Tab-separated table of C-alpha atoms in Angstrom:
chain	number	residue	atom	x	y	z
J	1	UNK	CA	-2.977	-19.151	-6.630
J	2	UNK	CA	-1.275	-17.353	-3.284
J	3	UNK	CA	2.459	-16.701	-3.906
J	4	UNK	CA	3.690	-18.484	-0.908
J	5	UNK	CA	6.959	-19.636	-1.681
J	6	UNK	CA	9.470	-21.535	0.113
J	7	UNK	CA	13.303	-21.818	-0.414
J	8	UNK	CA	14.937	-21.681	-3.832
J	9	UNK	CA	16.047	-25.140	-4.646
J	10	UNK	CA	19.230	-25.426	-7.009
J	11	UNK	CA	19.518	-27.442	-10.426
J	12	UNK	CA	22.863	-28.887	-11.479
J	13	UNK	CA	23.038	-28.765	-15.690
J	14	UNK	CA	24.426	-32.335	-16.347
J	15	UNK	CA	27.376	-30.706	-19.112
J	16	UNK	CA	28.274	-27.856	-17.504
J	17	UNK	CA	28.750	-29.038	-13.994
J	18	UNK	CA	27.585	-25.445	-12.791
J	19	UNK	CA	25.221	-24.938	-9.770
J	20	UNK	CA	22.644	-22.553	-10.542
J	21	UNK	CA	20.141	-20.610	-8.151
J	22	UNK	CA	16.175	-20.602	-9.470
J	23	UNK	CA	14.757	-17.537	-9.461
J	24	UNK	CA	12.771	-16.714	-6.376
J	25	UNK	CA	9.009	-16.320	-6.381
J	26	UNK	CA	8.988	-12.563	-5.930
J	27	UNK	CA	11.330	-12.516	-9.183
J	28	UNK	CA	8.992	-14.982	-10.923
J	29	UNK	CA	6.089	-13.217	-10.273
J	30	UNK	CA	7.650	-9.953	-11.321
J	31	UNK	CA	8.645	-11.255	-14.229
J	32	UNK	CA	5.087	-12.946	-14.932
J	33	UNK	CA	3.494	-10.082	-14.539
J	34	UNK	CA	5.761	-8.159	-17.058
J	35	UNK	CA	5.558	-10.514	-19.791
J	36	UNK	CA	1.128	-10.893	-18.998
J	37	UNK	CA	1.232	-7.008	-19.250
J	38	UNK	CA	3.709	-6.918	-22.277
J	39	UNK	CA	0.840	-9.603	-23.717
J	40	UNK	CA	-1.931	-7.275	-22.802
J	41	UNK	CA	-0.330	-4.196	-24.362
J	42	UNK	CA	0.495	-6.456	-27.856
J	43	UNK	CA	-3.315	-6.715	-28.325
J	44	UNK	CA	-3.793	-3.001	-28.021
J	45	UNK	CA	-1.255	-1.935	-30.099
J	46	UNK	CA	-2.879	-4.983	-32.490
J	47	UNK	CA	-6.576	-3.647	-31.893
J	48	UNK	CA	-5.688	0.227	-32.623
J	49	UNK	CA	-4.065	-0.766	-35.674
J	50	UNK	CA	-7.262	-2.800	-36.876
J	51	UNK	CA	-9.682	-0.102	-35.663
J	52	UNK	CA	-7.326	2.692	-37.232
J	53	UNK	CA	-8.142	0.494	-41.022
J	54	UNK	CA	-11.627	0.091	-39.903
J	55	UNK	CA	-12.072	4.085	-39.152
J	56	UNK	CA	-10.160	5.662	-41.919
J	57	UNK	CA	-12.839	6.613	-44.173
J	58	UNK	CA	-14.594	8.332	-41.246
J	59	UNK	CA	-12.070	11.128	-41.246
J	60	UNK	CA	-12.746	13.598	-43.907
J	61	UNK	CA	-9.999	16.321	-42.971
J	62	UNK	CA	-7.404	13.890	-44.750
J	63	UNK	CA	-7.535	13.425	-48.629
J	64	UNK	CA	-4.946	10.193	-48.703
J	65	UNK	CA	-6.239	7.107	-49.500
J	66	UNK	CA	-5.825	4.005	-47.895
J	67	UNK	CA	-3.632	1.579	-49.196
J	68	UNK	CA	-4.197	-2.060	-47.349
J	69	UNK	CA	-0.610	-3.660	-48.574
J	70	UNK	CA	0.840	-0.515	-47.625
J	71	UNK	CA	-0.353	-1.015	-43.916
J	72	UNK	CA	0.191	-4.921	-43.802
J	73	UNK	CA	3.689	-4.586	-44.835
J	74	UNK	CA	4.519	-2.185	-41.950
J	75	UNK	CA	1.885	-3.220	-38.891
J	76	UNK	CA	4.522	-5.753	-37.562
J	77	UNK	CA	7.194	-3.172	-37.428
J	78	UNK	CA	5.178	-0.869	-35.759
J	79	UNK	CA	4.019	-3.416	-32.987
J	80	UNK	CA	7.883	-4.243	-32.382
J	81	UNK	CA	8.621	-0.879	-32.004
J	82	UNK	CA	5.858	0.281	-29.840
J	83	UNK	CA	6.675	-2.584	-27.533
J	84	UNK	CA	10.393	-1.957	-27.497
J	85	UNK	CA	9.384	1.676	-26.962
J	86	UNK	CA	7.783	0.719	-23.838
J	87	UNK	CA	10.617	-1.419	-22.960
J	88	UNK	CA	13.161	1.281	-23.375
J	89	UNK	CA	11.351	3.890	-21.575
J	90	UNK	CA	10.829	1.517	-18.578
J	91	UNK	CA	6.723	1.063	-18.169
J	92	UNK	CA	7.472	-2.710	-17.257
J	93	UNK	CA	9.797	-1.563	-14.517
J	94	UNK	CA	8.651	-2.682	-11.037
J	95	UNK	CA	9.408	0.679	-9.268
J	96	UNK	CA	6.540	2.166	-11.570
J	97	UNK	CA	4.412	-0.960	-12.101
J	98	UNK	CA	1.042	-1.283	-10.547
J	99	UNK	CA	0.904	2.091	-8.943
J	100	UNK	CA	0.689	5.825	-9.586
J	101	UNK	CA	0.371	8.210	-12.344
J	102	UNK	CA	4.107	7.188	-13.945
J	103	UNK	CA	3.470	4.008	-15.256
J	104	UNK	CA	0.791	5.959	-17.319
J	105	UNK	CA	3.378	9.066	-18.140
J	106	UNK	CA	6.188	6.565	-19.232
J	107	UNK	CA	3.485	4.824	-21.746
J	108	UNK	CA	1.784	7.979	-23.431
J	109	UNK	CA	5.958	9.369	-23.799
J	110	UNK	CA	6.876	5.586	-25.367
J	111	UNK	CA	3.818	6.246	-27.707
J	112	UNK	CA	4.844	9.837	-28.509
J	113	UNK	CA	8.230	8.365	-29.249
J	114	UNK	CA	7.086	5.575	-31.478
J	115	UNK	CA	4.896	7.736	-33.521
J	116	UNK	CA	7.392	10.376	-33.995
J	117	UNK	CA	9.820	7.822	-34.982
J	118	UNK	CA	7.397	5.822	-37.499
J	119	UNK	CA	6.568	9.610	-39.280
J	120	UNK	CA	10.331	10.139	-39.486
J	121	UNK	CA	10.934	6.616	-41.155
J	122	UNK	CA	8.263	7.036	-43.112
J	123	UNK	CA	9.108	10.475	-44.529
J	124	UNK	CA	12.883	9.521	-45.120
J	125	UNK	CA	12.031	6.191	-47.211
J	126	UNK	CA	9.099	7.842	-48.752
J	127	UNK	CA	6.460	5.394	-47.742
J	128	UNK	CA	3.116	6.084	-48.608
J	129	UNK	CA	1.543	5.912	-45.207
J	130	UNK	CA	-2.007	7.049	-44.786
J	131	UNK	CA	-1.956	10.171	-42.404
J	132	UNK	CA	-5.444	9.191	-41.375
J	133	UNK	CA	-4.702	6.163	-40.715
J	134	UNK	CA	-1.437	7.104	-38.876
J	135	UNK	CA	-3.377	9.660	-36.798
J	136	UNK	CA	-6.198	6.830	-35.321
J	137	UNK	CA	-3.541	4.562	-35.063
J	138	UNK	CA	-1.413	5.984	-32.609
J	139	UNK	CA	-4.134	7.973	-31.111
J	140	UNK	CA	-6.317	5.081	-29.956
J	141	UNK	CA	-3.373	3.129	-29.347
J	142	UNK	CA	-2.057	5.424	-26.640
J	143	UNK	CA	-5.552	5.496	-25.057
J	144	UNK	CA	-6.012	1.695	-25.173
J	145	UNK	CA	-2.983	0.873	-23.535
J	146	UNK	CA	-3.399	3.486	-20.739
J	147	UNK	CA	-6.956	2.039	-20.177
J	148	UNK	CA	-5.591	-1.557	-20.218
J	149	UNK	CA	-2.996	-0.835	-18.122
J	150	UNK	CA	-5.522	0.533	-15.706
J	151	UNK	CA	-7.781	-2.694	-16.012
J	152	UNK	CA	-4.853	-5.180	-15.505
J	153	UNK	CA	-3.822	-2.857	-12.260
J	154	UNK	CA	-7.910	-2.841	-10.989
J	155	UNK	CA	-8.021	-6.693	-11.089
J	156	UNK	CA	-4.627	-7.481	-10.068
J	157	UNK	CA	-5.515	-4.893	-6.971
J	158	UNK	CA	-8.589	-6.809	-6.580
J	159	UNK	CA	-7.248	-10.190	-6.423
J	160	UNK	CA	-4.751	-9.264	-3.528
J	161	UNK	CA	-7.489	-7.363	-1.458
J	162	UNK	CA	-9.291	-10.681	-1.704
J	163	UNK	CA	-5.973	-12.820	-0.468
J	164	UNK	CA	-4.748	-14.005	-3.964
J	165	UNK	CA	-1.353	-13.088	-5.613
J	166	UNK	CA	0.140	-12.384	-2.177
J	167	UNK	CA	3.528	-12.686	-0.852
J	168	UNK	CA	3.977	-14.109	2.483
J	169	UNK	CA	6.161	-11.412	4.266
J	170	UNK	CA	8.714	-11.506	7.228
J	171	UNK	CA	9.685	-8.387	9.242
J	172	UNK	CA	12.833	-7.774	10.683
J	173	UNK	CA	12.848	-5.197	13.286
J	174	UNK	CA	11.887	-3.468	16.794
J	175	UNK	CA	8.416	-4.517	17.778
J	176	UNK	CA	7.535	-0.886	17.100
J	177	UNK	CA	8.758	-0.648	13.492
J	178	UNK	CA	7.297	-3.812	12.852
J	179	UNK	CA	3.935	-2.797	13.870
J	180	UNK	CA	4.218	0.385	12.153
J	181	UNK	CA	4.531	-1.227	8.820
J	182	UNK	CA	2.152	-4.434	9.649
J	183	UNK	CA	-0.857	-1.846	9.933
J	184	UNK	CA	0.302	0.044	6.747
J	185	UNK	CA	0.604	-3.623	4.874
J	186	UNK	CA	-2.629	-4.470	6.294
J	187	UNK	CA	-4.299	-1.362	5.664
J	188	UNK	CA	-2.880	-1.242	2.286
J	189	UNK	CA	-3.700	-5.143	1.283
J	190	UNK	CA	-3.569	-4.183	-2.675
J	191	UNK	CA	0.139	-4.176	-2.103
J	192	UNK	CA	0.133	-7.946	-1.933
J	193	UNK	CA	2.455	-8.467	1.224
J	194	UNK	CA	0.904	-10.571	3.895
J	195	UNK	CA	2.894	-10.061	7.320
J	196	UNK	CA	3.461	-14.167	8.497
J	197	UNK	CA	5.783	-13.012	11.275
J	198	UNK	CA	8.284	-11.169	12.735
J	199	UNK	CA	11.981	-11.384	13.861
J	200	UNK	CA	12.746	-9.251	16.663
J	201	UNK	CA	16.032	-8.312	18.690
J	202	UNK	CA	17.163	-10.696	21.522
J	203	UNK	CA	16.065	-8.279	24.149
J	204	UNK	CA	12.217	-8.830	22.954
J	205	UNK	CA	10.571	-11.616	24.816
J	206	UNK	CA	7.110	-12.005	23.909
J	207	UNK	CA	5.364	-14.478	22.097
J	208	UNK	CA	3.523	-11.508	19.396
J	209	UNK	CA	4.039	-7.582	18.733
J	210	UNK	CA	1.648	-5.433	20.173
J	211	UNK	CA	-0.062	-5.573	16.964
J	212	UNK	CA	-0.749	-9.209	17.305
J	213	UNK	CA	2.442	-10.316	14.346
J	214	UNK	CA	3.756	-13.602	15.698
J	215	UNK	CA	7.664	-13.186	16.511
J	216	UNK	CA	9.373	-16.134	15.271
J	217	UNK	CA	12.809	-15.428	16.290
J	218	UNK	CA	15.360	-13.188	17.135
J	219	UNK	CA	17.586	-11.648	14.901
J	220	UNK	CA	20.540	-13.684	16.717
J	221	UNK	CA	19.072	-16.471	15.064
J	222	UNK	CA	17.587	-14.546	11.939
J	223	UNK	CA	18.509	-16.801	8.665
J	224	UNK	CA	17.822	-20.190	10.639
J	225	UNK	CA	14.356	-18.266	11.858
J	226	UNK	CA	13.337	-17.190	8.253
J	227	UNK	CA	14.144	-20.994	6.852
J	228	UNK	CA	11.508	-22.319	9.416
J	229	UNK	CA	8.906	-20.053	7.835
J	230	UNK	CA	9.937	-20.121	4.262
J	231	UNK	CA	8.512	-16.374	3.059
J	232	UNK	CA	9.321	-15.056	0.049
J	233	UNK	CA	9.792	-11.548	1.020
J	234	UNK	CA	11.725	-10.235	3.954
J	235	UNK	CA	11.769	-6.717	4.808
J	236	UNK	CA	14.059	-4.761	7.279
J	237	UNK	CA	12.128	-2.222	9.111
J	238	UNK	CA	14.686	-0.419	11.511
J	239	UNK	CA	16.045	-1.119	14.693
J	240	UNK	CA	17.152	-4.672	13.891
J	241	UNK	CA	20.236	-4.584	15.929
J	242	UNK	CA	23.278	-5.620	13.676
J	243	UNK	CA	25.815	-3.981	11.635
J	244	UNK	CA	25.933	-3.298	8.025
J	245	UNK	CA	28.276	-5.708	7.512
J	246	UNK	CA	25.972	-8.431	8.930
J	247	UNK	CA	22.934	-7.283	6.905
J	248	UNK	CA	24.691	-7.111	3.960
J	249	UNK	CA	26.012	-10.993	4.685
J	250	UNK	CA	22.014	-12.050	5.537
J	251	UNK	CA	20.788	-10.388	2.274
J	252	UNK	CA	23.156	-12.295	0.462
J	253	UNK	CA	22.382	-15.476	2.258
J	254	UNK	CA	18.658	-14.517	1.766
J	255	UNK	CA	19.126	-13.993	-2.217
J	256	UNK	CA	20.841	-17.611	-2.488
J	257	UNK	CA	17.557	-18.973	-0.953
J	258	UNK	CA	15.503	-17.022	-3.511
J	259	UNK	CA	14.166	-14.129	-1.488
J	260	UNK	CA	12.811	-10.880	-2.096
J	261	UNK	CA	14.824	-8.571	0.160
J	262	UNK	CA	13.323	-5.116	0.932
J	263	UNK	CA	14.739	-2.146	3.807
J	264	UNK	CA	12.470	0.455	4.568
J	265	UNK	CA	14.777	3.671	5.100
J	266	UNK	CA	13.397	5.640	8.748
J	267	UNK	CA	12.430	8.756	6.252
J	268	UNK	CA	8.867	7.627	5.073
J	269	UNK	CA	5.830	9.317	2.997
J	270	UNK	CA	8.274	10.679	0.454
J	271	UNK	CA	7.739	9.978	-3.396
J	272	UNK	CA	10.212	8.140	-4.954
J	273	UNK	CA	10.816	10.938	-7.488
J	274	UNK	CA	12.722	12.792	-5.065
J	275	UNK	CA	15.012	10.102	-4.008
J	276	UNK	CA	17.845	9.429	-5.859
J	277	UNK	CA	21.264	6.812	-4.870
J	278	UNK	CA	24.239	8.221	-4.821
J	279	UNK	CA	27.204	6.395	-3.660
J	280	UNK	CA	29.865	7.985	-1.495
J	281	UNK	CA	32.687	6.265	-0.663
J	282	UNK	CA	31.402	2.956	-0.984
J	283	UNK	CA	28.155	3.663	0.939
J	284	UNK	CA	24.832	3.983	-0.624
J	285	UNK	CA	23.276	7.148	0.228
J	286	UNK	CA	20.143	8.438	-0.409
J	287	UNK	CA	19.579	12.215	-1.600
J	288	UNK	CA	16.207	13.737	-0.780
J	289	UNK	CA	14.776	16.735	-2.988
J	290	UNK	CA	13.341	19.827	-1.273
J	291	UNK	CA	9.783	19.211	-0.566
J	292	UNK	CA	7.282	20.463	-3.242
J	293	UNK	CA	5.280	22.762	-1.291
J	294	UNK	CA	6.926	25.790	-2.297
J	295	UNK	CA	6.423	24.710	-6.271
J	296	UNK	CA	2.912	23.729	-5.308
J	297	UNK	CA	2.487	27.924	-4.396
J	298	UNK	CA	3.914	29.023	-7.838
J	299	UNK	CA	2.242	30.439	-11.026
J	300	UNK	CA	1.386	26.949	-12.773
J	301	UNK	CA	-0.549	25.466	-10.349
J	302	UNK	CA	-2.579	29.338	-9.417
J	303	UNK	CA	-2.903	28.950	-13.468
J	304	UNK	CA	-4.580	25.490	-13.380
J	305	UNK	CA	-6.885	26.495	-10.572
J	306	UNK	CA	-8.250	29.741	-11.835
J	307	UNK	CA	-8.673	28.097	-15.247
J	308	UNK	CA	-10.667	24.746	-13.942
J	309	UNK	CA	-12.591	26.718	-11.706
J	310	UNK	CA	-14.023	29.313	-14.482
J	311	UNK	CA	-14.848	26.526	-16.338
J	312	UNK	CA	-16.258	24.309	-13.924
J	313	UNK	CA	-18.408	27.379	-12.453
J	314	UNK	CA	-19.779	27.842	-16.216
J	315	UNK	CA	-20.418	24.381	-16.526
J	316	UNK	CA	-22.540	24.219	-13.050
J	317	UNK	CA	-24.227	27.573	-13.218
J	318	UNK	CA	-27.569	25.771	-14.860
J	319	UNK	CA	-27.345	23.234	-11.747
J	320	UNK	CA	-26.546	25.609	-8.983
J	321	UNK	CA	-28.896	27.520	-10.080
J	322	UNK	CA	-31.879	25.073	-9.623
J	323	UNK	CA	-30.569	23.756	-6.521
J	324	UNK	CA	-30.741	27.191	-4.980
J	325	UNK	CA	-34.495	27.393	-5.882
J	326	UNK	CA	-34.851	23.606	-4.416
J	327	UNK	CA	-33.027	24.698	-1.173
J	328	UNK	CA	-35.093	27.794	-0.400
J	329	UNK	CA	-38.782	26.244	-1.337
J	330	UNK	CA	-37.818	23.615	1.101
J	331	UNK	CA	-38.017	26.034	4.733
J	332	UNK	CA	-37.277	29.330	3.165
J	333	UNK	CA	-34.197	29.372	4.940
J	334	UNK	CA	-30.667	30.564	3.625
J	335	UNK	CA	-29.446	28.862	0.581
J	336	UNK	CA	-25.462	29.280	1.305
J	337	UNK	CA	-23.719	28.327	4.515
J	338	UNK	CA	-20.816	30.070	5.374
J	339	UNK	CA	-17.918	28.216	7.970
J	340	UNK	CA	-14.270	29.683	9.216
J	341	UNK	CA	-11.816	27.179	8.015
J	342	UNK	CA	-8.118	27.951	7.868
J	343	UNK	CA	-5.800	28.260	5.029
J	344	UNK	CA	-2.628	28.632	3.489
J	345	UNK	CA	0.360	30.121	6.072
J	346	UNK	CA	-2.613	29.458	8.775
J	347	UNK	CA	-4.843	32.580	7.599
J	348	UNK	CA	-8.420	32.060	8.082
J	349	UNK	CA	-11.066	32.560	5.021
J	350	UNK	CA	-15.047	31.679	4.680
J	351	UNK	CA	-15.630	28.722	3.167
J	352	UNK	CA	-18.714	28.779	1.319
J	353	UNK	CA	-21.318	25.631	0.803
J	354	UNK	CA	-24.962	24.986	0.275
J	355	UNK	CA	-26.822	24.761	2.957
J	356	UNK	CA	-27.851	20.974	3.406
J	357	UNK	CA	-28.919	21.135	7.330
J	358	UNK	CA	-31.639	23.046	8.993
J	359	UNK	CA	-31.051	26.948	9.896
J	360	UNK	CA	-28.745	26.995	12.938
J	361	UNK	CA	-27.835	23.694	13.061
J	362	UNK	CA	-24.378	24.350	14.869
J	363	UNK	CA	-26.344	25.151	18.042
J	364	UNK	CA	-27.817	21.530	17.771
J	365	UNK	CA	-24.278	19.747	17.483
J	366	UNK	CA	-23.091	20.014	21.240
J	367	UNK	CA	-25.699	17.528	22.324
J	368	UNK	CA	-25.267	15.366	19.441
J	369	UNK	CA	-21.228	15.219	19.583
J	370	UNK	CA	-22.161	14.278	23.498
J	371	UNK	CA	-24.273	11.227	22.235
J	372	UNK	CA	-22.567	10.033	18.889
J	373	UNK	CA	-18.842	11.961	18.707
J	374	UNK	CA	-15.882	9.449	17.629
J	375	UNK	CA	-12.663	10.375	19.204
J	376	UNK	CA	-10.686	9.143	16.218
J	377	UNK	CA	-13.340	10.896	13.598
J	378	UNK	CA	-11.578	13.740	11.771
J	379	UNK	CA	-14.898	15.710	11.719
J	380	UNK	CA	-18.030	15.249	13.769
J	381	UNK	CA	-20.355	13.442	11.513
J	382	UNK	CA	-23.174	11.190	11.513
J	383	UNK	CA	-24.527	8.703	9.263
J	384	UNK	CA	-27.906	9.752	9.821
J	385	UNK	CA	-28.029	12.829	11.134
J	386	UNK	CA	-31.284	14.634	11.813
J	387	UNK	CA	-30.280	17.984	11.248
J	388	UNK	CA	-30.290	17.321	7.152
J	389	UNK	CA	-32.872	18.694	5.115
J	390	UNK	CA	-34.370	16.407	2.529
J	391	UNK	CA	-32.294	18.059	-0.500
J	392	UNK	CA	-29.571	18.410	1.786
J	393	UNK	CA	-29.082	14.162	1.569
J	394	UNK	CA	-29.224	14.310	-1.970
J	395	UNK	CA	-26.727	16.877	-2.099
J	396	UNK	CA	-24.442	15.607	0.256
J	397	UNK	CA	-24.643	11.864	-1.786
J	398	UNK	CA	-23.248	13.665	-5.156
J	399	UNK	CA	-21.138	16.367	-3.261
J	400	UNK	CA	-23.172	19.194	-5.232
J	401	UNK	CA	-23.182	21.175	-2.049
J	402	UNK	CA	-19.293	21.473	-2.139
J	403	UNK	CA	-19.562	23.298	-5.386
J	404	UNK	CA	-20.025	26.928	-3.789
J	405	UNK	CA	-16.178	26.261	-3.075
J	406	UNK	CA	-14.909	26.721	-6.401
J	407	UNK	CA	-15.830	30.776	-5.873
J	408	UNK	CA	-13.055	29.997	-3.350
J	409	UNK	CA	-10.942	28.775	-5.566
J	410	UNK	CA	-11.068	31.211	-7.884
J	411	UNK	CA	-10.351	33.976	-5.682
J	412	UNK	CA	-7.440	32.312	-4.185
J	413	UNK	CA	-8.465	30.822	-0.505
J	414	UNK	CA	-8.381	27.548	-1.541
J	415	UNK	CA	-7.233	25.453	-4.318
J	416	UNK	CA	-8.941	22.499	-6.599
J	417	UNK	CA	-6.895	20.010	-4.824
J	418	UNK	CA	-4.531	20.332	-1.645
J	419	UNK	CA	-5.249	19.635	1.892
J	420	UNK	CA	-8.561	19.463	3.514
J	421	UNK	CA	-9.873	22.731	4.972
J	422	UNK	CA	-9.376	22.413	8.717
J	423	UNK	CA	-11.643	24.021	11.459
J	424	UNK	CA	-10.093	26.540	14.023
J	425	UNK	CA	-10.333	24.195	16.585
J	426	UNK	CA	-9.136	21.308	14.934
J	427	UNK	CA	-5.645	23.480	13.886
J	428	UNK	CA	-5.466	23.924	17.641
J	429	UNK	CA	-5.087	20.200	18.132
J	430	UNK	CA	-2.798	19.597	15.304
J	431	UNK	CA	1.279	18.665	15.874
J	432	UNK	CA	3.685	21.153	14.873
J	433	UNK	CA	4.423	18.455	11.992
J	434	UNK	CA	1.067	18.542	10.592
J	435	UNK	CA	0.765	22.299	10.779
J	436	UNK	CA	3.244	21.922	7.651
J	437	UNK	CA	-0.272	21.197	5.420
J	438	UNK	CA	-0.878	24.812	5.612
J	439	UNK	CA	2.088	25.119	3.032
J	440	UNK	CA	-0.149	25.231	0.524
J	441	UNK	CA	-4.011	26.070	-0.006
J	442	UNK	CA	-6.682	23.939	1.184
J	443	UNK	CA	-8.387	21.938	-2.057
J	444	UNK	CA	-11.825	21.448	-3.226
J	445	UNK	CA	-10.744	17.640	-3.248
J	446	UNK	CA	-7.519	15.814	-2.448
J	447	UNK	CA	-6.014	13.035	-1.145
J	448	UNK	CA	-8.144	12.621	2.091
J	449	UNK	CA	-11.401	12.712	-0.746
J	450	UNK	CA	-10.567	10.062	-2.663
J	451	UNK	CA	-9.476	7.169	-0.089
J	452	UNK	CA	-12.468	7.253	2.410
J	453	UNK	CA	-13.773	10.513	2.999
J	454	UNK	CA	-15.174	10.702	6.512
J	455	UNK	CA	-14.382	6.992	6.900
J	456	UNK	CA	-10.905	8.387	7.323
J	457	UNK	CA	-9.108	8.153	10.826
J	458	UNK	CA	-7.381	11.503	11.792
J	459	UNK	CA	-4.113	9.893	11.738
J	460	UNK	CA	-5.032	8.489	8.021
J	461	UNK	CA	-6.116	11.956	7.179
J	462	UNK	CA	-3.505	13.764	8.355
J	463	UNK	CA	-0.928	11.522	6.713
J	464	UNK	CA	-2.265	12.057	3.638
J	465	UNK	CA	-2.090	15.838	3.727
J	466	UNK	CA	1.252	15.771	4.631
J	467	UNK	CA	2.182	13.341	2.031
J	468	UNK	CA	0.558	15.932	-0.767
J	469	UNK	CA	2.315	18.727	0.262
J	470	UNK	CA	5.322	17.122	0.559
J	471	UNK	CA	5.536	15.883	-3.053
J	472	UNK	CA	2.832	18.003	-5.164
J	473	UNK	CA	2.934	17.655	-8.827
J	474	UNK	CA	0.426	18.848	-11.254
J	475	UNK	CA	0.144	15.050	-12.884
J	476	UNK	CA	-0.943	14.060	-9.349
J	477	UNK	CA	-3.354	16.875	-9.255
J	478	UNK	CA	-4.649	15.793	-12.566
J	479	UNK	CA	-4.876	11.841	-11.281
J	480	UNK	CA	-6.750	13.153	-7.964
J	481	UNK	CA	-9.487	14.733	-9.784
J	482	UNK	CA	-10.288	12.137	-12.096
J	483	UNK	CA	-10.557	9.723	-8.995
J	484	UNK	CA	-12.586	12.543	-7.406
J	485	UNK	CA	-15.261	11.579	-9.761
J	486	UNK	CA	-15.275	7.884	-9.095
J	487	UNK	CA	-15.164	8.880	-5.323
J	488	UNK	CA	-18.594	10.966	-5.634
J	489	UNK	CA	-20.322	8.470	-7.518
J	490	UNK	CA	-19.832	5.632	-5.347
J	491	UNK	CA	-20.659	7.901	-2.166
J	492	UNK	CA	-18.287	5.788	0.106
J	493	UNK	CA	-17.870	8.293	3.140
J	494	UNK	CA	-19.855	11.154	1.893
J	495	UNK	CA	-22.756	11.926	4.757
């Protein structure tokens, strides 16, 4: 059922004489989501305890016996303590729920804290709790909690993408700001915000914005215009031509009507971990931490790259050997293909790939580019490129041709995760802002890889690269690597 809410109604308590306002549909949705996820968490923890009882005897490393009655006496307490820890560590907070790796990190931290608390309590009380049961319960419980959180997230995102579980949104601001956010919300449908209309400054006389968002009124009659449409969420996007006092009064009015309110800051593509609210003289100043690009070049990421690329090269050695033989036998041409790419600080390097095209394919590119080139594409790519060899199609389908780049990672030209390695003629067309991507090593994979690959427009690819440079973290690298496997298997954008 779509969450297209109207104005909240008031209710008078018969004995107190107090008038109260129902929660907005947006707040109701947030609380419903929290309680639904909490219910799934209880089931996951309960299942982990049951499995720990059933699997205890499979662990030969613990010589203690399992006393069922001792488990029964504390099972309820463990569940309550675990759920309390999940709540205390804000794993149900709307700031972390449903997006990013922070939610999973808080689930693991809450699980670790619960395990420590149970262990300390059992030791102090001299309670005989099977060590085998303890290890299995908290190991399986942590994994089940993360797995169910991920499954619930996927279900919600899929429902939103299909037009369900959405919020009707009104954007308040200048047409340019409205269109910018409308495009983002339209592209990221999993967020669940469906733009229903816009409120623009009185000077704007058109019936809709350039992006096609209908204008339902002007900021001079903001509250009345919102009442006509009755959305569940109102977002101030900038350029709304009102004073701070008027904005604050409007937010109070919207709150009384039960509508969720958001204000988009002028700075975008900055991760929440870098933002900190700091009241100064009654003003809510937002402090922005320095970009993470400098930290990305430190020894931690480099050690991670060396270790990861070394292990992957060892594991891929038999596959690379078989592929090399297949490519050589196909047309007797060279096995590897080298191409000049631009790396960190604008330095060039030779990026190596397994050859998937006929020899001298670059000489045929000019003619094909004239016939099939898309000016909005990041790279010149065709879904049915006649230059691709028979083994090359298979290699591209599963990105096996990219594996030799692990040598580039090992030697320091590239990283396992980072911005897409650009060609010199592409770099020549970059803006000064887009050139900030060269503060870090380019990556074998990255946000561009797990977000559409060749299907991305140049604007989207540049935005993702800059976001990565601005907000690098090792946890994000691990998440991107995990998502890369799924992107490769799906073959979306791989040609």
